[in-house]
Short mmCIF file of C-alpha atoms in Angstrom, two decimals:
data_model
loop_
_atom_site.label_atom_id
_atom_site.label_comp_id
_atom_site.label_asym_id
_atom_site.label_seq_id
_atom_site.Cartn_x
_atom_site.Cartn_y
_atom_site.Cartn_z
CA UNK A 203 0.00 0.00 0.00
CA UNK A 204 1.35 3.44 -0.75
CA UNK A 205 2.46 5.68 1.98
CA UNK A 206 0.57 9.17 2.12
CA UNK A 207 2.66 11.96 3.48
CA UNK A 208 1.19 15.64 3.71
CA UNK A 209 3.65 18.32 3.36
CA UNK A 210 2.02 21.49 5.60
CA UNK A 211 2.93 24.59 7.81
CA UNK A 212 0.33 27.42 8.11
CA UNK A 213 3.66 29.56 7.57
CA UNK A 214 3.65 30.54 4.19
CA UNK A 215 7.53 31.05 2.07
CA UNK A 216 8.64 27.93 4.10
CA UNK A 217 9.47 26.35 1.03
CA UNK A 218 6.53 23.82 1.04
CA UNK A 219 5.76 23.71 -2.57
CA UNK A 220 10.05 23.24 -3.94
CA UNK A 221 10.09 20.57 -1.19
CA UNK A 222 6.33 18.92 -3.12
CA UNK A 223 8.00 19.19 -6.04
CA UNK A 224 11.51 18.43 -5.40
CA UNK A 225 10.80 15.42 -3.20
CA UNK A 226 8.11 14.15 -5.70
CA UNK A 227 10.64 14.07 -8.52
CA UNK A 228 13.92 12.60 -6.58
CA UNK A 229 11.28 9.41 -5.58
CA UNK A 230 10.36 9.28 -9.48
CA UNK A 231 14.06 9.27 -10.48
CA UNK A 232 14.34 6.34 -7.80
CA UNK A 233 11.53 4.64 -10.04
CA UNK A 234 8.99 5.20 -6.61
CA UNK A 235 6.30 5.35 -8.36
CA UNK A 236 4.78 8.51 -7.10
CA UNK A 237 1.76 10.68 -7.10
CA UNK A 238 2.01 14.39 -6.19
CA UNK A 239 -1.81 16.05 -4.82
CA UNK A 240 -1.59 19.83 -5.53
CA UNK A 241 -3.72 20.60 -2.69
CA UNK A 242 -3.39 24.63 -2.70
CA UNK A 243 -5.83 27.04 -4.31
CA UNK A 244 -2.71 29.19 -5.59
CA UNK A 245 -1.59 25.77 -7.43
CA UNK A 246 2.12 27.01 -7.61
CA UNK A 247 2.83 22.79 -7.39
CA UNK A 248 0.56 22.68 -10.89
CA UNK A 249 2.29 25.59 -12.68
CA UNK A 250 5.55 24.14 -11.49
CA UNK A 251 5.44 21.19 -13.32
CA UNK A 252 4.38 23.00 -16.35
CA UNK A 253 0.86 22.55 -16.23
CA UNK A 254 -1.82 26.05 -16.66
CA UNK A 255 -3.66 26.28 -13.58
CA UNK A 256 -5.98 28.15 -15.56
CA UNK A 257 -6.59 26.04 -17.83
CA UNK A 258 -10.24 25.05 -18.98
CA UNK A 259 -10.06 21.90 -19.65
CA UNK A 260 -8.16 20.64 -16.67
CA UNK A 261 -9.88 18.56 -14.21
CA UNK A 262 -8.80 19.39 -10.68
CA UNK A 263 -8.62 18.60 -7.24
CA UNK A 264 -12.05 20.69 -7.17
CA UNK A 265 -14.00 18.46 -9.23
CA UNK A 266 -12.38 15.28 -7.32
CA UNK A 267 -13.46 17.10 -3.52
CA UNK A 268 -16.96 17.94 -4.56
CA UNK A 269 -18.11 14.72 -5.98
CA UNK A 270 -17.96 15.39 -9.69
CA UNK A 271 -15.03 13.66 -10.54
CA UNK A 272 -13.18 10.23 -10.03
CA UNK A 273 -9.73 10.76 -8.77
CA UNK A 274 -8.39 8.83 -11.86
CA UNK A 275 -10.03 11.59 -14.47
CA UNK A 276 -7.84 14.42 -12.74
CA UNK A 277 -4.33 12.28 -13.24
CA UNK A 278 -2.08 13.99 -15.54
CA UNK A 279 1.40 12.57 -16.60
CA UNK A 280 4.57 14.44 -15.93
CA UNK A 281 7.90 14.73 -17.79
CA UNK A 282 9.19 11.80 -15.54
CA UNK A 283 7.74 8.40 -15.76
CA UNK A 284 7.05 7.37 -12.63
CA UNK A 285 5.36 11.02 -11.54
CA UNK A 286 1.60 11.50 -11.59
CA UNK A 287 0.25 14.91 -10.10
CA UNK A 288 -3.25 15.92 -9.64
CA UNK A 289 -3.49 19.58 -10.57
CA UNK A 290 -5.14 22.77 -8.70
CA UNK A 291 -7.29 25.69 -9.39
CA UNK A 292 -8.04 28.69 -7.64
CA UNK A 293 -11.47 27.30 -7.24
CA UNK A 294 -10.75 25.11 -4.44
CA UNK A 295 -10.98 27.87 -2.41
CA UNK A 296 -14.40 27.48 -3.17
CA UNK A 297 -14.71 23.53 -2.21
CA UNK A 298 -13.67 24.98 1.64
CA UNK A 299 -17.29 26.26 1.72
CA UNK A 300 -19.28 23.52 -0.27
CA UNK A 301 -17.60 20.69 2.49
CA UNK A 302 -19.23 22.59 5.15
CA UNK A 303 -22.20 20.60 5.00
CA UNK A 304 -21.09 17.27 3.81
CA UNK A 305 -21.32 15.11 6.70
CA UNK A 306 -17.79 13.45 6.47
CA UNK A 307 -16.29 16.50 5.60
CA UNK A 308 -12.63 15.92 7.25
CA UNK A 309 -12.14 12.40 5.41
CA UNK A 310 -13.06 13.49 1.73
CA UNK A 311 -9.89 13.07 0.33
CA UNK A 312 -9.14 10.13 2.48
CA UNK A 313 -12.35 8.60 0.75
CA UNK A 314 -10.95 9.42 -2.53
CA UNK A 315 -7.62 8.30 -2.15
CA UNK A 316 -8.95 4.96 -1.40
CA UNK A 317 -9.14 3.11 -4.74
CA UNK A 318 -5.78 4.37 -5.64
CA UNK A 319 -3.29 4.10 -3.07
CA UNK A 320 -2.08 0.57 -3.40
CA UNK A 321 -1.10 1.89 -7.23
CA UNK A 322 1.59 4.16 -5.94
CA UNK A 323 4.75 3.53 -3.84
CA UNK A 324 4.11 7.43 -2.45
CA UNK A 325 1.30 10.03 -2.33
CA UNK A 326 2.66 13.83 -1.57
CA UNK A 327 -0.12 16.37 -0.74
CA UNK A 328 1.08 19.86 -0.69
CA UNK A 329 -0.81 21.45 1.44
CA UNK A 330 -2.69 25.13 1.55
CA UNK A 331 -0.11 27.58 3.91
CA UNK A 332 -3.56 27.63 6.10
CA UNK A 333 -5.10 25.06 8.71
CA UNK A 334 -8.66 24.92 6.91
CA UNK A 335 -10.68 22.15 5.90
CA UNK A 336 -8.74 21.24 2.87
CA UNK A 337 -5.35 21.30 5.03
CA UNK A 338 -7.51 18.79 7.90
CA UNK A 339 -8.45 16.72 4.93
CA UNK A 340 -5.01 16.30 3.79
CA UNK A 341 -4.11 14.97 7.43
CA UNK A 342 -6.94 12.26 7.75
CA UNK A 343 -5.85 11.11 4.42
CA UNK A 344 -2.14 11.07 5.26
CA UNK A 345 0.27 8.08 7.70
CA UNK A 346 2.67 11.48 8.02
CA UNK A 347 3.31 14.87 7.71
CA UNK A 348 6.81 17.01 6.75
CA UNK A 349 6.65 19.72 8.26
CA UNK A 350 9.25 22.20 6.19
CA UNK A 351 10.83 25.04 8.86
CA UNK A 352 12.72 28.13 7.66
CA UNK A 353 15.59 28.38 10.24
CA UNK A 354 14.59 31.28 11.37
CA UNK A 355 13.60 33.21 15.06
CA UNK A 356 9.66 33.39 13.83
CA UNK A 357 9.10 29.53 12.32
CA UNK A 358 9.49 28.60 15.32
CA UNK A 359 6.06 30.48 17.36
CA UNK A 360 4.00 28.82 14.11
CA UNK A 361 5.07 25.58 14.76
CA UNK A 362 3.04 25.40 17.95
CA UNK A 363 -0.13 26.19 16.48
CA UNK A 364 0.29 23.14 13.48
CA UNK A 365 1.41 20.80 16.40
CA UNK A 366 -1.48 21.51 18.17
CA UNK A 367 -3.58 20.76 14.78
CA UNK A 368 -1.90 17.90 14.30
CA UNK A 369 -2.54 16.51 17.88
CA UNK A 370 -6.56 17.58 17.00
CA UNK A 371 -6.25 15.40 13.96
CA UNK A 372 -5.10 12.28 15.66
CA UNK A 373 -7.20 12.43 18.39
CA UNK A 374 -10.22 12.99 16.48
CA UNK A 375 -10.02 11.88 12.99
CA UNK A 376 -6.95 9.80 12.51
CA UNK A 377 -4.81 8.05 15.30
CA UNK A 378 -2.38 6.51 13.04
CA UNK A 379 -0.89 9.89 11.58
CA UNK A 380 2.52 10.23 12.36
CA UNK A 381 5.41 12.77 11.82
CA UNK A 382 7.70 12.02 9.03
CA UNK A 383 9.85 14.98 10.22
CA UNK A 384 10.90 18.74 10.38
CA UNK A 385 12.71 19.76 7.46
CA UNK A 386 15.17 22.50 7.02
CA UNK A 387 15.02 24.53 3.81
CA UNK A 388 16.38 27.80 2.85
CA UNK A 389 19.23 26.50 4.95
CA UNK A 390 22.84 28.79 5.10
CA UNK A 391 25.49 27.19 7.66
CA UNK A 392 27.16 30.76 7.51
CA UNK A 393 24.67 32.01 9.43
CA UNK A 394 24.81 32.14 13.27
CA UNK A 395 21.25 32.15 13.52
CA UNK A 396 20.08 29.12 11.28
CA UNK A 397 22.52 27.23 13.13
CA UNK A 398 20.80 28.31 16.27
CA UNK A 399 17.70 27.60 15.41
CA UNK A 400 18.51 24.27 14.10
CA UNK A 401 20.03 23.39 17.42
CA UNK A 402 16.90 24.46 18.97
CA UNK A 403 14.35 22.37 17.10
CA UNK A 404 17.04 19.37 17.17
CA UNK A 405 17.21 19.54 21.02
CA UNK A 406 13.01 19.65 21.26
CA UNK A 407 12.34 17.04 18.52
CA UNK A 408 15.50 15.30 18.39
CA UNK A 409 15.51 11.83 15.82
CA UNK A 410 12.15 13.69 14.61
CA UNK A 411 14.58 15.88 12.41
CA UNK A 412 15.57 14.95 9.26
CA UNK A 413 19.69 14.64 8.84
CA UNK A 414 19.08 16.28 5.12
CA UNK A 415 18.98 20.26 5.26
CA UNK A 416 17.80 22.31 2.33
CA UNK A 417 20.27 24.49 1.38
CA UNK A 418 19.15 28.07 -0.11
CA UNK A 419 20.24 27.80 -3.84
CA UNK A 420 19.35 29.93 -6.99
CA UNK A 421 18.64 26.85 -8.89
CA UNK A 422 15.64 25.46 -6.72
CA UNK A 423 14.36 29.42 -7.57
CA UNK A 424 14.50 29.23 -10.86
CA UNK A 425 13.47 25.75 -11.74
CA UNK A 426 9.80 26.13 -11.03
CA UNK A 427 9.73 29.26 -13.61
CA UNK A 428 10.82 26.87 -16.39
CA UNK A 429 7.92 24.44 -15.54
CA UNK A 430 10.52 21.75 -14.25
CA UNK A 431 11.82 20.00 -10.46
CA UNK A 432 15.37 21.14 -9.87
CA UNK A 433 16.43 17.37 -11.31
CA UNK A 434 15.31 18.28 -14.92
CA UNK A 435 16.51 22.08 -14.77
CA UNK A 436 20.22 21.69 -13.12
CA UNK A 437 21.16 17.91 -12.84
CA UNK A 438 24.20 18.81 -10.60
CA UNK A 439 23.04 21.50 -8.66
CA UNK A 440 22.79 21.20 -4.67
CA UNK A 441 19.06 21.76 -4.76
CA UNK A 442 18.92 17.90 -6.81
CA UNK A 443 21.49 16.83 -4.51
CA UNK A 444 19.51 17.61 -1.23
CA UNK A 445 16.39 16.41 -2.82
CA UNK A 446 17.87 13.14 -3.89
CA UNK A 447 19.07 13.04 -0.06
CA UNK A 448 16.13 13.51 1.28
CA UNK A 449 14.00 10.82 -1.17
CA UNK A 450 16.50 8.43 -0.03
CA UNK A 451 16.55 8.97 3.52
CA UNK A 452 12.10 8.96 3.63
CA UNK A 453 12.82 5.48 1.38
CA UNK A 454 15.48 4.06 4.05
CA UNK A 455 13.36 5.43 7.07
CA UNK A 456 9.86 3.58 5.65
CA UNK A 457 12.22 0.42 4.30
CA UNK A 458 12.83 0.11 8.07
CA UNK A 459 9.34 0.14 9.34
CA UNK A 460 8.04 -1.91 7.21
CA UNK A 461 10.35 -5.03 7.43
#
């Protein structure tokens, strides 16, 4: 069965979206076969693997929430072979209302998910930089979240408040959600107070960090603008490297807990 893992922070600029994308592409390279949810109304995940977001004739993760849809009719294939992603549209903005009255409204996407998962080796959901009904609904679906941290002085008083979601989820909607780990992006070792801050979270969350660390670097900018993951833009750049780190060390880590 594939493993679903929800990439969220109510912090937006975290880097959320490179690490969707990035992550997505270095478990594709690996031949994981993978599946990548764009599960934010500004669909920057979409546009950055080259798809329009505005695009009429796309079916979304819209149609899929609301009921008009089967999962399956909003695939779309991506320049790698073993990456599937279902696109977003500003209207799911609009599906954050029409769940209000459905009366499983937190396990939606769970429900959807259902028929597919044991066709993919990983499911990524990037997640909405908000805790709202679509964000909740990408944690029932999902055995574990990354949560993404910017070292710096701020990330750390939002992290509370998506720790405290998280705890909401498991008690209430899904006990088996786990965390995959905090990841550093927009990492520079130069700087005294990234390396303070990653001391910090590593002394509160210890093995719950991940030993890969984002570095910042220009190519992980400019990849998305040329509709492509950081592995199809700049082979050898450190962006790919940290990416491919960080695919194998999720593949090592779940090897391991499944044997």
């Amino acid at each position: 069965m594939g493993k679903v893992i929800a990439i969220a922070n109510q912090k937006g600029g975290v880097g959320k979206t490179t690490t969707a994308i990035n992550l997505a592409a270095s478990l594709a390279v690996m031949e994981k076969k993978t599946l990548l949810i764009d599960a934010d109304p500004q669909a920057n995940t979409t546009s950055g693997l080259n798809f329009n977001p505005d695009s009429d004739s796309m079916r979304t993760l819209y149609e899929v929430l609301i009921g008009q849809i089967d999962v399956t009719e909003a695939l779309l294939d991506t320049d790698l072979q073993y990456l599937q992603v279902v696109p977003s549209h500003i209207n799911l903005v609009g599906a954050e209302i029409e769940l209000l009255n459905e009366e499983r409204r937190e396990s939606v996407m769970k429900d959807c998910l259902a028929d597919i998962r044991d066709e993919y080796d990983y499911i990524l959901i990037d997640c909405s930089p908000s805790l709202g009904i679509i964000t909740v609904n990408a944690l029932t679906a999902a055995d574990s979240v990354i949560i993404p941290v910017q070292p710096e002085y701020f990330a750390l008083e939002g992290l509370g408040k998506l720790l405290n979601t998280i705890k909401l989820v498991q008690n209430k909607l899904n006990p088996t959600l786990s965390i995959e780990g905090f990841l550093f992006t927009m990492f520079d070792s130069r700087l005294r107070l990234h390396n303070q801050v990653v001391e910090e979270v590593k002394n509160h969350f210890s093995d719950m960090v991940f030993k890969t660390m984002i570095s910042r670097n220009v190519r992980l900018s400019e990849a998305p603008s040329h509709g492509k993951p950081a592995i199809l833009y700049d082979v050898i750049s450190s962006g790919t490297n940290n990416y491919m780190s960080l695919a194998q060390e999720i593949v090592k880590k779940n090897q391991k807990s499944f044997s």
